[in-house]
Amino acid sequence: MIDLFVPGRLCLFGEHSDWAGKYRTMNSDIEPGVALVTGIEQGIYVIVDWNVCYLNENDENKEEAIDFFTRISNIYPDSPNIIYEVANEALLHEETEEEVSEWEDIIKPFVTEAIDAIRINNPECLIIVDAPDNGKDIVAVSESKLDYKNLAYGYRFFAGSTGDADRDKAQKAIDSGICVFATWGLSNA
């Protein structure tokens, strides 16, 4: 049994998303970056993430993501409590006529460039890459790992729909040698 104490979690989203834009309009007194600095100063681990929802093309937000991660990692190159999540809740919204592997053809090329951008400024930080299918297809990831140090793969558990088969997938991934960073939601997947 491992005892783990996490003093808090603060997520900072890229400015690109509708969620972040809406949150900022409802909380206009929060300046960009203030939450990040406050979290660092308070010793809270801070997840800096980029929500990826591919609507039309697999790289439609790639340039913005690379710019975002480059800027943040340049400002905070030595902050040990920053964790980067480069493909949060990756989800391919539309089916295509051709056979596409969400992990091999879409997520992997996207996150490789994002990780490389972060590693220029912060070569040792922890980076989380979510599994395909909104963080649920951890087996695909375990069968074709990325070649980086200090990397974890995000896997989502949902209180309303996660069962033994999902836990078995997580165990299979862990047994393959990857680090699984599990998060959870209170809804159905």
PDB file of C-alpha atoms in Angstrom:
ATOM      1  CA  MET A   1       0.000   0.000   0.000  1.00  0.00           C
ATOM      2  CA  ILE A   2       1.345   3.420  -0.962  1.00  0.00           C
ATOM      3  CA  ASP A   3       0.318   6.487   0.992  1.00  0.00           C
ATOM      4  CA  LEU A   4      -0.028   9.500  -1.260  1.00  0.00           C
ATOM      5  CA  PHE A   5      -0.852  13.007  -0.167  1.00  0.00           C
ATOM      6  CA  VAL A   6      -1.723  15.538  -2.833  1.00  0.00           C
ATOM      7  CA  PRO A   7      -2.105  19.040  -1.372  1.00  0.00           C
ATOM      8  CA  GLY A   8      -4.124  20.312  -4.286  1.00  0.00           C
ATOM      9  CA  ARG A   9      -4.532  20.391  -8.018  1.00  0.00           C
ATOM     10  CA  LEU A  10      -4.840  23.428 -10.211  1.00  0.00           C
ATOM     11  CA  CYS A  11      -5.469  23.049 -13.937  1.00  0.00           C
ATOM     12  CA  LEU A  12      -4.598  25.730 -16.441  1.00  0.00           C
ATOM     13  CA  PHE A  13      -6.190  25.332 -19.846  1.00  0.00           C
ATOM     14  CA  GLY A  14      -4.962  26.738 -23.117  1.00  0.00           C
ATOM     15  CA  GLU A  15      -6.795  29.889 -24.111  1.00  0.00           C
ATOM     16  CA  HIS A  16      -8.062  28.224 -27.296  1.00  0.00           C
ATOM     17  CA  SER A  17     -10.941  26.245 -25.888  1.00  0.00           C
ATOM     18  CA  ASP A  18     -14.554  27.290 -25.621  1.00  0.00           C
ATOM     19  CA  TRP A  19     -14.481  26.148 -21.997  1.00  0.00           C
ATOM     20  CA  ALA A  20     -11.513  28.371 -21.145  1.00  0.00           C
ATOM     21  CA  GLY A  21     -13.030  31.292 -23.034  1.00  0.00           C
ATOM     22  CA  LYS A  22     -16.350  30.937 -21.218  1.00  0.00           C
ATOM     23  CA  TYR A  23     -14.629  30.544 -17.847  1.00  0.00           C
ATOM     24  CA  ARG A  24     -12.623  33.713 -18.454  1.00  0.00           C
ATOM     25  CA  THR A  25     -15.741  35.723 -19.318  1.00  0.00           C
ATOM     26  CA  MET A  26     -17.416  34.559 -16.099  1.00  0.00           C
ATOM     27  CA  ASN A  27     -14.269  35.263 -14.049  1.00  0.00           C
ATOM     28  CA  SER A  28     -12.760  38.266 -15.801  1.00  0.00           C
ATOM     29  CA  ASP A  29     -10.879  39.315 -12.662  1.00  0.00           C
ATOM     30  CA  ILE A  30      -8.555  36.311 -13.067  1.00  0.00           C
ATOM     31  CA  GLU A  31      -5.558  37.419 -15.095  1.00  0.00           C
ATOM     32  CA  PRO A  32      -3.865  34.903 -17.405  1.00  0.00           C
ATOM     33  CA  GLY A  33      -1.065  33.161 -15.547  1.00  0.00           C
ATOM     34  CA  VAL A  34      -2.106  34.313 -12.063  1.00  0.00           C
ATOM     35  CA  ALA A  35      -3.463  30.892 -11.153  1.00  0.00           C
ATOM     36  CA  LEU A  36      -0.256  29.252 -12.360  1.00  0.00           C
ATOM     37  CA  VAL A  37       2.026  31.529 -10.347  1.00  0.00           C
ATOM     38  CA  THR A  38      -0.157  31.210  -7.251  1.00  0.00           C
ATOM     39  CA  GLY A  39      -0.134  27.434  -7.510  1.00  0.00           C
ATOM     40  CA  ILE A  40       3.644  27.328  -7.884  1.00  0.00           C
ATOM     41  CA  GLU A  41       4.180  29.649  -4.930  1.00  0.00           C
ATOM     42  CA  GLN A  42       1.781  27.633  -2.752  1.00  0.00           C
ATOM     43  CA  GLY A  43       3.500  24.345  -3.599  1.00  0.00           C
ATOM     44  CA  ILE A  44       0.438  22.942  -5.341  1.00  0.00           C
ATOM     45  CA  TYR A  45       1.105  20.802  -8.349  1.00  0.00           C
ATOM     46  CA  VAL A  46      -0.176  22.544 -11.446  1.00  0.00           C
ATOM     47  CA  ILE A  47      -1.363  20.687 -14.514  1.00  0.00           C
ATOM     48  CA  VAL A  48      -0.961  22.813 -17.606  1.00  0.00           C
ATOM     49  CA  ASP A  49      -3.103  21.100 -20.195  1.00  0.00           C
ATOM     50  CA  TRP A  50      -4.320  21.416 -23.729  1.00  0.00           C
ATOM     51  CA  ASN A  51      -7.772  20.010 -24.430  1.00  0.00           C
ATOM     52  CA  VAL A  52      -7.735  18.303 -27.793  1.00  0.00           C
ATOM     53  CA  CYS A  53     -10.947  17.804 -29.671  1.00  0.00           C
ATOM     54  CA  TYR A  54     -10.220  17.127 -33.308  1.00  0.00           C
ATOM     55  CA  LEU A  55     -13.130  18.535 -35.242  1.00  0.00           C
ATOM     56  CA  ASN A  56     -11.875  18.753 -38.802  1.00  0.00           C
ATOM     57  CA  GLU A  57      -8.190  17.877 -38.986  1.00  0.00           C
ATOM     58  CA  ASN A  58      -5.805  16.176 -36.605  1.00  0.00           C
ATOM     59  CA  ASP A  59      -3.503  19.175 -36.465  1.00  0.00           C
ATOM     60  CA  GLU A  60      -6.019  22.014 -36.517  1.00  0.00           C
ATOM     61  CA  ASN A  61      -4.780  23.379 -33.157  1.00  0.00           C
ATOM     62  CA  LYS A  62      -1.199  22.135 -33.345  1.00  0.00           C
ATOM     63  CA  GLU A  63       0.485  25.483 -33.973  1.00  0.00           C
ATOM     64  CA  GLU A  64      -1.393  27.109 -31.090  1.00  0.00           C
ATOM     65  CA  ALA A  65      -0.590  24.180 -28.792  1.00  0.00           C
ATOM     66  CA  ILE A  66       3.124  24.269 -29.647  1.00  0.00           C
ATOM     67  CA  ASP A  67       3.205  28.022 -29.069  1.00  0.00           C
ATOM     68  CA  PHE A  68       1.331  27.674 -25.755  1.00  0.00           C
ATOM     69  CA  PHE A  69       3.615  24.958 -24.377  1.00  0.00           C
ATOM     70  CA  THR A  70       6.745  26.702 -25.625  1.00  0.00           C
ATOM     71  CA  ARG A  71       5.773  29.934 -23.864  1.00  0.00           C
ATOM     72  CA  ILE A  72       4.809  28.283 -20.565  1.00  0.00           C
ATOM     73  CA  SER A  73       7.876  26.031 -20.448  1.00  0.00           C
ATOM     74  CA  ASN A  74      10.099  29.021 -21.274  1.00  0.00           C
ATOM     75  CA  ILE A  75       8.622  31.083 -18.423  1.00  0.00           C
ATOM     76  CA  TYR A  76       8.780  28.227 -15.886  1.00  0.00           C
ATOM     77  CA  PRO A  77      11.692  25.990 -16.962  1.00  0.00           C
ATOM     78  CA  ASP A  78      12.691  24.874 -13.461  1.00  0.00           C
ATOM     79  CA  SER A  79       9.355  24.587 -11.665  1.00  0.00           C
ATOM     80  CA  PRO A  80       9.155  21.043 -10.292  1.00  0.00           C
ATOM     81  CA  ASN A  81       5.429  21.229  -9.558  1.00  0.00           C
ATOM     82  CA  ILE A  82       4.325  21.886 -13.149  1.00  0.00           C
ATOM     83  CA  ILE A  83       2.953  18.862 -14.962  1.00  0.00           C
ATOM     84  CA  TYR A  84       2.173  19.239 -18.651  1.00  0.00           C
ATOM     85  CA  GLU A  85      -0.794  17.391 -20.146  1.00  0.00           C
ATOM     86  CA  VAL A  86      -0.368  17.701 -23.884  1.00  0.00           C
ATOM     87  CA  ALA A  87      -3.483  15.939 -25.159  1.00  0.00           C
ATOM     88  CA  ASN A  88      -6.175  16.166 -22.512  1.00  0.00           C
ATOM     89  CA  GLU A  89      -9.387  14.323 -23.334  1.00  0.00           C
ATOM     90  CA  ALA A  90      -8.330  13.521 -26.871  1.00  0.00           C
ATOM     91  CA  LEU A  91     -11.367  12.571 -28.874  1.00  0.00           C
ATOM     92  CA  LEU A  92     -11.932  12.141 -32.585  1.00  0.00           C
ATOM     93  CA  HIS A  93     -15.394  13.611 -33.109  1.00  0.00           C
ATOM     94  CA  GLU A  94     -16.130  12.507 -36.630  1.00  0.00           C
ATOM     95  CA  GLU A  95     -15.773   9.139 -38.279  1.00  0.00           C
ATOM     96  CA  THR A  96     -13.770   9.151 -41.482  1.00  0.00           C
ATOM     97  CA  GLU A  97     -14.228   7.020 -44.571  1.00  0.00           C
ATOM     98  CA  GLU A  98     -10.651   5.773 -44.403  1.00  0.00           C
ATOM     99  CA  GLU A  99      -9.278   3.606 -41.614  1.00  0.00           C
ATOM    100  CA  VAL A 100      -7.650   5.893 -39.052  1.00  0.00           C
ATOM    101  CA  SER A 101      -5.952   4.951 -35.812  1.00  0.00           C
ATOM    102  CA  GLU A 102      -6.661   7.757 -33.372  1.00  0.00           C
ATOM    103  CA  TRP A 103      -3.437   6.956 -31.473  1.00  0.00           C
ATOM    104  CA  GLU A 104      -1.014   6.266 -34.344  1.00  0.00           C
ATOM    105  CA  ASP A 105      -2.306   8.717 -36.945  1.00  0.00           C
ATOM    106  CA  ILE A 106      -3.621  11.589 -34.865  1.00  0.00           C
ATOM    107  CA  ILE A 107      -2.536  11.790 -31.234  1.00  0.00           C
ATOM    108  CA  LYS A 108       1.013  10.454 -31.485  1.00  0.00           C
ATOM    109  CA  PRO A 109       2.223  12.917 -34.159  1.00  0.00           C
ATOM    110  CA  PHE A 110       0.515  15.822 -32.356  1.00  0.00           C
ATOM    111  CA  VAL A 111       1.955  15.073 -28.916  1.00  0.00           C
ATOM    112  CA  THR A 112       5.435  14.292 -30.241  1.00  0.00           C
ATOM    113  CA  GLU A 113       5.800  17.879 -31.428  1.00  0.00           C
ATOM    114  CA  ALA A 114       4.304  19.262 -28.210  1.00  0.00           C
ATOM    115  CA  ILE A 115       6.625  17.162 -26.036  1.00  0.00           C
ATOM    116  CA  ASP A 116       9.659  18.178 -28.099  1.00  0.00           C
ATOM    117  CA  ALA A 117       8.717  21.862 -27.640  1.00  0.00           C
ATOM    118  CA  ILE A 118       8.428  21.469 -23.854  1.00  0.00           C
ATOM    119  CA  ARG A 119      11.642  19.443 -23.573  1.00  0.00           C
ATOM    120  CA  ILE A 120      13.675  22.279 -25.099  1.00  0.00           C
ATOM    121  CA  ASN A 121      13.039  24.343 -21.959  1.00  0.00           C
ATOM    122  CA  ASN A 122      12.280  21.660 -19.381  1.00  0.00           C
ATOM    123  CA  PRO A 123      13.938  18.328 -20.185  1.00  0.00           C
ATOM    124  CA  GLU A 124      12.992  16.601 -16.918  1.00  0.00           C
ATOM    125  CA  CYS A 125       9.367  17.591 -16.229  1.00  0.00           C
ATOM    126  CA  LEU A 126       6.514  15.117 -16.026  1.00  0.00           C
ATOM    127  CA  ILE A 127       4.316  15.068 -19.123  1.00  0.00           C
ATOM    128  CA  ILE A 128       0.942  13.321 -19.356  1.00  0.00           C
ATOM    129  CA  VAL A 129      -0.429  12.132 -22.687  1.00  0.00           C
ATOM    130  CA  ASP A 130      -4.055  11.034 -22.592  1.00  0.00           C
ATOM    131  CA  ALA A 131      -5.063   7.782 -24.201  1.00  0.00           C
ATOM    132  CA  PRO A 132      -7.333   7.858 -27.264  1.00  0.00           C
ATOM    133  CA  ASP A 133     -11.111   7.734 -27.048  1.00  0.00           C
ATOM    134  CA  ASN A 134     -11.365  10.381 -24.341  1.00  0.00           C
ATOM    135  CA  GLY A 135      -8.679   8.727 -22.249  1.00  0.00           C
ATOM    136  CA  LYS A 136     -10.233   5.252 -22.308  1.00  0.00           C
ATOM    137  CA  ASP A 137      -8.142   3.291 -24.855  1.00  0.00           C
ATOM    138  CA  ILE A 138      -5.041   2.732 -22.713  1.00  0.00           C
ATOM    139  CA  VAL A 139      -4.312  -0.607 -24.427  1.00  0.00           C
ATOM    140  CA  ALA A 140      -3.587   1.122 -27.765  1.00  0.00           C
ATOM    141  CA  VAL A 141      -1.043   3.312 -25.988  1.00  0.00           C
ATOM    142  CA  SER A 142       0.615   0.405 -24.182  1.00  0.00           C
ATOM    143  CA  GLU A 143       1.087  -1.413 -27.485  1.00  0.00           C
ATOM    144  CA  SER A 144       2.828   1.563 -29.137  1.00  0.00           C
ATOM    145  CA  LYS A 145       4.598   3.662 -26.504  1.00  0.00           C
ATOM    146  CA  LEU A 146       6.289   7.001 -27.012  1.00  0.00           C
ATOM    147  CA  ASP A 147      10.051   7.063 -26.433  1.00  0.00           C
ATOM    148  CA  TYR A 148      10.426   9.743 -23.745  1.00  0.00           C
ATOM    149  CA  LYS A 149      11.471   9.815 -20.101  1.00  0.00           C
ATOM    150  CA  ASN A 150       9.160  11.125 -17.360  1.00  0.00           C
ATOM    151  CA  LEU A 151       6.047  10.351 -19.342  1.00  0.00           C
ATOM    152  CA  ALA A 152       2.705   9.131 -18.037  1.00  0.00           C
ATOM    153  CA  TYR A 153      -0.396   8.145 -19.966  1.00  0.00           C
ATOM    154  CA  GLY A 154      -3.740   9.519 -18.853  1.00  0.00           C
ATOM    155  CA  TYR A 155      -6.547   7.016 -18.350  1.00  0.00           C
ATOM    156  CA  ARG A 156     -10.072   8.079 -17.427  1.00  0.00           C
ATOM    157  CA  PHE A 157     -12.331   6.245 -15.011  1.00  0.00           C
ATOM    158  CA  PHE A 158     -15.982   7.257 -14.842  1.00  0.00           C
ATOM    159  CA  ALA A 159     -18.024   6.478 -11.731  1.00  0.00           C
ATOM    160  CA  GLY A 160     -21.170   5.732 -13.713  1.00  0.00           C
ATOM    161  CA  SER A 161     -19.722   3.378 -16.311  1.00  0.00           C
ATOM    162  CA  THR A 162     -16.249   2.066 -15.428  1.00  0.00           C
ATOM    163  CA  GLY A 163     -16.170  -1.602 -14.532  1.00  0.00           C
ATOM    164  CA  ASP A 164     -13.899  -4.595 -14.151  1.00  0.00           C
ATOM    165  CA  ALA A 165     -13.048  -4.719 -17.866  1.00  0.00           C
ATOM    166  CA  ASP A 166     -11.740  -1.143 -17.680  1.00  0.00           C
ATOM    167  CA  ARG A 167      -9.656  -1.906 -14.614  1.00  0.00           C
ATOM    168  CA  ASP A 168      -8.281  -4.959 -16.413  1.00  0.00           C
ATOM    169  CA  LYS A 169      -7.214  -2.733 -19.334  1.00  0.00           C
ATOM    170  CA  ALA A 170      -5.409  -0.415 -16.929  1.00  0.00           C
ATOM    171  CA  GLN A 171      -3.658  -3.369 -15.319  1.00  0.00           C
ATOM    172  CA  LYS A 172      -2.612  -4.720 -18.727  1.00  0.00           C
ATOM    173  CA  ALA A 173      -1.130  -1.304 -19.578  1.00  0.00           C
ATOM    174  CA  ILE A 174       0.726  -1.113 -16.265  1.00  0.00           C
ATOM    175  CA  ASP A 175       2.025  -4.651 -16.776  1.00  0.00           C
ATOM    176  CA  SER A 176       3.411  -3.547 -20.167  1.00  0.00           C
ATOM    177  CA  GLY A 177       5.676  -1.104 -18.351  1.00  0.00           C
ATOM    178  CA  ILE A 178       3.980   2.242 -18.901  1.00  0.00           C
ATOM    179  CA  CYS A 179       3.110   4.729 -16.189  1.00  0.00           C
ATOM    180  CA  VAL A 180      -0.660   5.219 -15.975  1.00  0.00           C
ATOM    181  CA  PHE A 181      -1.994   8.491 -14.559  1.00  0.00           C
ATOM    182  CA  ALA A 182      -5.609   7.764 -13.660  1.00  0.00           C
ATOM    183  CA  THR A 183      -8.218  10.474 -13.396  1.00  0.00           C
ATOM    184  CA  TRP A 184     -11.891  10.096 -12.770  1.00  0.00           C
ATOM    185  CA  GLY A 185     -15.232  11.651 -13.494  1.00  0.00           C
ATOM    186  CA  LEU A 186     -18.550  11.404 -11.715  1.00  0.00           C
ATOM    187  CA  SER A 187     -20.543  10.714 -14.863  1.00  0.00           C
ATOM    188  CA  ASN A 188     -20.894   8.040 -17.511  1.00  0.00           C
ATOM    189  CA  ALA A 189     -18.254   7.974 -20.192  1.00  0.00           C
TER     190      ALA A 189
END
